[in-house]
Amino acid sequence: MSDFNWCHGPECHTYETQSRIRGSGRDKVLRTRKVKAYYTYETNNSGPHIFDFFCDQRCLMDYVRTHITSVIGIAPRREALELPINVTKTIETNWSGNNYTRTNIERVDNT
Ligand SMILES: [Zn+2]
């Protein structure tokens, strides 16, 4: 397994940064960045890290915007999820001495 991936950002090679310039003389190009892949199947069972595939946040979001329909299609949410809770209110005092109502949320363990 190689220890790097090419950034998956669809526009990565178009961003004008020094880190993307490759070639010599007049034969220079902007090239997709390499990304160090720290995850390997041999040493880590927690799964790949998202930034093993993207050089930065901009390239990650470019990819998401381009492929959002396909990504959502993998695991679509067709109904809301719910988590049972208890809600209590308490009066608290803030740093300037004023009282305010704090909403406390506790999860209900109904297993
Ligand atoms: Zn990139």
Coordinates of N, CA and C and ligand atoms in Angstrom, one line a residue:
M1 N 0.9 -1.2 0.0 CA 0.0 0.0 0.0 C 0.9 1.2 0.0
S2 N 0.6 2.1 -0.9 CA 1.5 3.3 -1.0 C 1.3 4.2 0.2
D3 N 2.2 5.1 0.5 CA 2.1 5.9 1.6 C 1.7 7.3 1.3
F4 N 1.2 7.5 0.1 CA 0.6 8.8 -0.3 C -0.6 8.6 -1.2
N5 N -1.5 9.6 -1.3 CA -2.6 9.6 -2.2 C -2.4 10.9 -3.0
W6 N -3.0 11.0 -4.2 CA -3.2 12.3 -4.8 C -4.4 12.9 -4.2
C7 N -4.3 14.2 -4.0 CA -5.5 14.9 -3.4 C -6.7 14.7 -4.3
H8 N -7.8 14.4 -3.7 CA -9.0 14.1 -4.5 C -9.8 15.4 -4.9
G9 N -9.3 16.5 -4.5 CA -10.0 17.8 -4.8 C -10.0 18.0 -6.3
P10 N -11.2 18.2 -6.9 CA -11.3 18.3 -8.4 C -10.6 19.5 -9.0
E11 N -10.4 20.5 -8.2 CA -9.8 21.8 -8.6 C -8.4 21.9 -8.1
C12 N -7.8 20.9 -7.4 CA -6.6 21.0 -6.7 C -5.5 21.6 -7.6
H13 N -5.4 21.0 -8.8 CA -4.3 21.4 -9.8 C -4.5 22.8 -10.4
T14 N -5.6 23.5 -10.0 CA -5.8 24.8 -10.6 C -5.5 25.9 -9.6
Y15 N -5.2 25.6 -8.4 CA -4.9 26.6 -7.4 C -3.5 27.0 -7.5
E16 N -3.2 28.3 -7.6 CA -1.9 28.9 -7.9 C -1.1 29.0 -6.7
T17 N -0.5 27.9 -6.2 CA 0.4 28.0 -5.1 C 1.8 27.4 -5.4
Q18 N 2.8 27.8 -4.7 CA 4.1 27.2 -5.0 C 4.2 25.7 -4.8
S19 N 3.4 25.2 -3.9 CA 3.4 23.8 -3.6 C 2.9 22.9 -4.7
R20 N 2.3 23.6 -5.7 CA 1.7 22.8 -6.9 C 2.5 23.0 -8.1
I21 N 3.6 23.8 -8.1 CA 4.4 24.0 -9.3 C 5.4 22.8 -9.5
R22 N 5.3 22.2 -10.6 CA 6.3 21.1 -10.9 C 6.8 21.4 -12.3
G23 N 8.0 20.7 -12.6 CA 8.6 20.8 -13.9 C 9.8 21.8 -13.8
S24 N 10.5 21.9 -15.0 CA 11.7 22.7 -15.0 C 11.6 23.6 -16.2
G25 N 12.4 24.7 -16.2 CA 12.5 25.6 -17.3 C 11.1 26.1 -17.7
R26 N 10.8 26.0 -19.0 CA 9.6 26.5 -19.6 C 8.5 25.4 -19.5
D27 N 8.8 24.2 -19.0 CA 7.9 23.1 -19.0 C 7.3 22.9 -17.6
K28 N 6.8 24.0 -17.1 CA 6.2 23.9 -15.7 C 4.7 23.7 -15.8
V29 N 4.2 23.0 -14.8 CA 2.7 22.8 -14.6 C 2.3 23.0 -13.2
L30 N 1.0 23.3 -13.0 CA 0.4 23.1 -11.7 C -0.1 21.7 -11.6
R31 N 0.3 21.0 -10.5 CA 0.0 19.6 -10.4 C -0.8 19.4 -9.1
T32 N -1.7 18.4 -9.1 CA -2.4 18.0 -7.9 C -1.4 17.6 -6.8
R33 N -1.7 18.1 -5.6 CA -0.8 17.8 -4.5 C -0.9 16.3 -4.1
K34 N 0.3 15.8 -3.6 CA 0.3 14.6 -2.9 C -0.1 14.7 -1.5
V35 N -0.8 13.8 -0.9 CA -1.2 13.8 0.5 C -0.6 12.6 1.2
K36 N 0.1 12.8 2.3 CA 0.7 11.8 3.1 C -0.5 11.0 3.7
A37 N -0.5 9.7 3.5 CA -1.5 8.8 4.0 C -1.0 8.1 5.2
Y38 N -1.4 8.5 6.4 CA -0.9 7.9 7.7 C -1.6 6.6 8.0
Y39 N -2.8 6.4 7.4 CA -3.5 5.2 7.7 C -3.0 4.0 6.9
T40 N -2.8 2.9 7.5 CA -2.6 1.7 6.7 C -3.4 0.6 7.3
Y41 N -3.8 -0.3 6.5 CA -4.7 -1.4 7.0 C -3.9 -2.3 8.0
E42 N -2.6 -2.3 7.8 CA -1.7 -3.2 8.6 C -1.6 -2.7 10.1
T43 N -1.6 -1.4 10.3 CA -1.3 -0.9 11.6 C -2.4 -0.2 12.3
N44 N -3.5 0.1 11.6 CA -4.6 0.9 12.2 C -5.9 0.4 11.8
N45 N -6.7 0.0 12.8 CA -8.1 -0.5 12.5 C -9.1 0.6 12.6
S46 N -8.8 1.8 12.9 CA -9.8 2.8 13.1 C -10.3 3.4 11.8
G47 N -9.8 3.0 10.7 CA -10.2 3.5 9.4 C -9.5 4.7 8.9
P48 N -9.6 5.0 7.7 CA -8.8 6.1 7.1 C -9.2 7.5 7.6
H49 N -8.3 8.4 7.7 CA -8.6 9.8 8.1 C -9.0 10.6 6.8
I50 N -9.9 11.5 6.9 CA -10.4 12.2 5.7 C -9.3 13.0 5.1
F51 N -8.3 13.5 5.9 CA -7.2 14.2 5.3 C -6.1 13.3 4.8
D52 N -6.3 12.0 4.7 CA -5.5 11.1 3.9 C -5.8 11.3 2.4
F53 N -6.9 12.0 2.1 CA -7.4 12.0 0.7 C -7.5 13.5 0.2
F54 N -7.3 14.4 1.0 CA -7.5 15.8 0.6 C -6.3 16.6 1.2
C55 N -5.8 17.5 0.4 CA -4.6 18.3 0.9 C -5.0 19.4 1.9
D56 N -6.3 19.9 1.8 CA -6.7 20.9 2.7 C -8.3 21.0 2.6
Q57 N -8.8 21.9 3.5 CA -10.2 22.0 3.6 C -10.9 22.5 2.3
R58 N -10.3 23.3 1.6 CA -10.8 23.8 0.3 C -11.0 22.7 -0.6
C59 N -10.0 21.8 -0.8 CA -10.2 20.7 -1.7 C -11.2 19.7 -1.2
L60 N -11.3 19.5 0.1 CA -12.3 18.6 0.7 C -13.7 19.2 0.3
M61 N -13.9 20.5 0.5 CA -15.3 21.0 0.2 C -15.6 21.1 -1.3
D62 N -14.5 21.3 -2.1 CA -14.7 21.2 -3.6 C -15.3 19.8 -3.9
Y63 N -14.7 18.8 -3.3 CA -15.1 17.4 -3.6 C -16.6 17.2 -3.2
V64 N -16.9 17.7 -1.9 CA -18.2 17.5 -1.4 C -19.2 18.2 -2.3
R65 N -18.9 19.4 -2.7 CA -19.9 20.2 -3.5 C -20.1 19.5 -4.9
T66 N -19.0 18.9 -5.4 CA -19.1 18.3 -6.7 C -19.9 17.0 -6.7
H67 N -19.7 16.2 -5.6 CA -20.2 14.9 -5.5 C -21.3 14.7 -4.4
I68 N -21.9 15.8 -3.9 CA -22.8 15.7 -2.8 C -24.0 14.8 -3.1
T69 N -24.6 14.8 -4.3 CA -25.7 13.9 -4.6 C -25.3 12.4 -4.4
S70 N -24.1 12.0 -4.9 CA -23.7 10.7 -4.8 C -23.4 10.3 -3.4
V71 N -22.7 11.2 -2.6 CA -22.3 11.0 -1.3 C -23.6 10.8 -0.4
I72 N -24.6 11.6 -0.5 CA -25.8 11.5 0.3 C -26.5 10.2 -0.1
G73 N -26.4 9.8 -1.4 CA -27.1 8.6 -1.8 C -26.5 7.3 -1.2
I74 N -25.3 7.4 -0.6 CA -24.8 6.2 0.0 C -25.6 5.8 1.3
A75 N -26.0 6.8 2.0 CA -26.7 6.6 3.3 C -27.7 7.7 3.5
P76 N -28.8 7.8 2.7 CA -29.7 8.9 2.8 C -30.5 8.8 4.1
R77 N -30.8 10.0 4.7 CA -31.6 10.2 5.9 C -33.0 10.5 5.5
R78 N -34.0 9.5 5.7 CA -35.4 9.7 5.2 C -36.3 10.0 6.4
E79 N -35.8 9.9 7.6 CA -36.6 10.4 8.8 C -35.6 10.8 9.9
A80 N -36.2 11.7 10.8 CA -35.4 12.2 11.8 C -35.0 11.2 12.8
L81 N -33.8 11.3 13.4 CA -33.4 10.5 14.5 C -33.8 11.2 15.8
E82 N -34.0 10.4 16.9 CA -34.3 11.0 18.2 C -33.5 10.3 19.3
L83 N -33.2 11.0 20.3 CA -32.5 10.6 21.5 C -33.3 11.0 22.8
P84 N -33.7 10.0 23.6 CA -34.5 10.4 24.8 C -33.6 11.2 25.8
I85 N -34.2 12.3 26.3 CA -33.5 13.2 27.2 C -34.4 13.6 28.4
N86 N -33.8 14.1 29.5 CA -34.5 14.9 30.5 C -34.0 16.3 30.4
V87 N -34.9 17.3 30.6 CA -34.5 18.7 30.6 C -34.9 19.3 31.9
T88 N -33.9 20.0 32.5 CA -34.1 20.7 33.8 C -33.6 22.1 33.5
K89 N -34.2 23.1 34.3 CA -33.7 24.5 34.3 C -33.1 24.8 35.6
T90 N -32.0 25.5 35.6 CA -31.4 26.0 36.8 C -31.0 27.5 36.6
I91 N -31.0 28.2 37.7 CA -30.6 29.6 37.7 C -29.1 29.7 38.0
E92 N -28.4 30.3 37.1 CA -26.9 30.4 37.2 C -26.5 31.9 37.3
T93 N -25.3 32.2 37.7 CA -24.8 33.5 37.8 C -23.6 33.6 36.8
N94 N -23.6 34.6 35.9 CA -22.5 34.7 35.0 C -21.4 35.5 35.5
W95 N -20.3 35.8 34.8 CA -19.1 36.4 35.3 C -19.3 37.8 35.7
S96 N -20.4 38.5 35.2 CA -20.7 39.8 35.7 C -21.7 39.9 36.8
G97 N -22.1 38.8 37.4 CA -23.0 38.8 38.5 C -24.4 38.7 38.2
N98 N -24.8 38.7 36.9 CA -26.2 38.6 36.5 C -26.7 37.1 36.4
N99 N -27.9 37.0 36.9 CA -28.5 35.6 36.8 C -29.1 35.3 35.4
Y100 N -29.0 34.1 35.1 CA -29.6 33.6 33.8 C -30.1 32.2 34.0
T101 N -31.0 31.8 33.2 CA -31.6 30.4 33.2 C -30.8 29.5 32.3
R102 N -30.3 28.5 32.9 CA -29.5 27.5 32.1 C -30.4 26.3 31.9
T103 N -30.4 25.8 30.6 CA -31.1 24.6 30.3 C -30.1 23.5 30.3
N104 N -30.5 22.5 31.1 CA -29.6 21.3 31.3 C -30.2 20.1 30.6
I105 N -29.5 19.5 29.8 CA -30.0 18.3 29.0 C -29.2 17.1 29.5
E106 N -29.9 16.1 29.9 CA -29.3 14.8 30.3 C -29.8 13.7 29.4
R107 N -29.0 12.8 28.9 CA -29.5 11.7 28.2 C -30.1 10.7 29.1
V108 N -31.2 10.1 28.6 CA -31.9 9.0 29.4 C -31.3 7.7 28.9
D109 N -30.8 6.9 29.9 CA -30.3 5.6 29.5 C -31.4 4.6 29.7
N110 N -32.0 4.3 28.5 CA -33.2 3.4 28.6 C -32.8 2.0 28.0
T111 N -31.5 1.6 28.2 CA -31.1 0.3 27.7 C -31.5 -0.8 28.7
Ligands
ZN1 ZN -5.9 19.5 -3.0

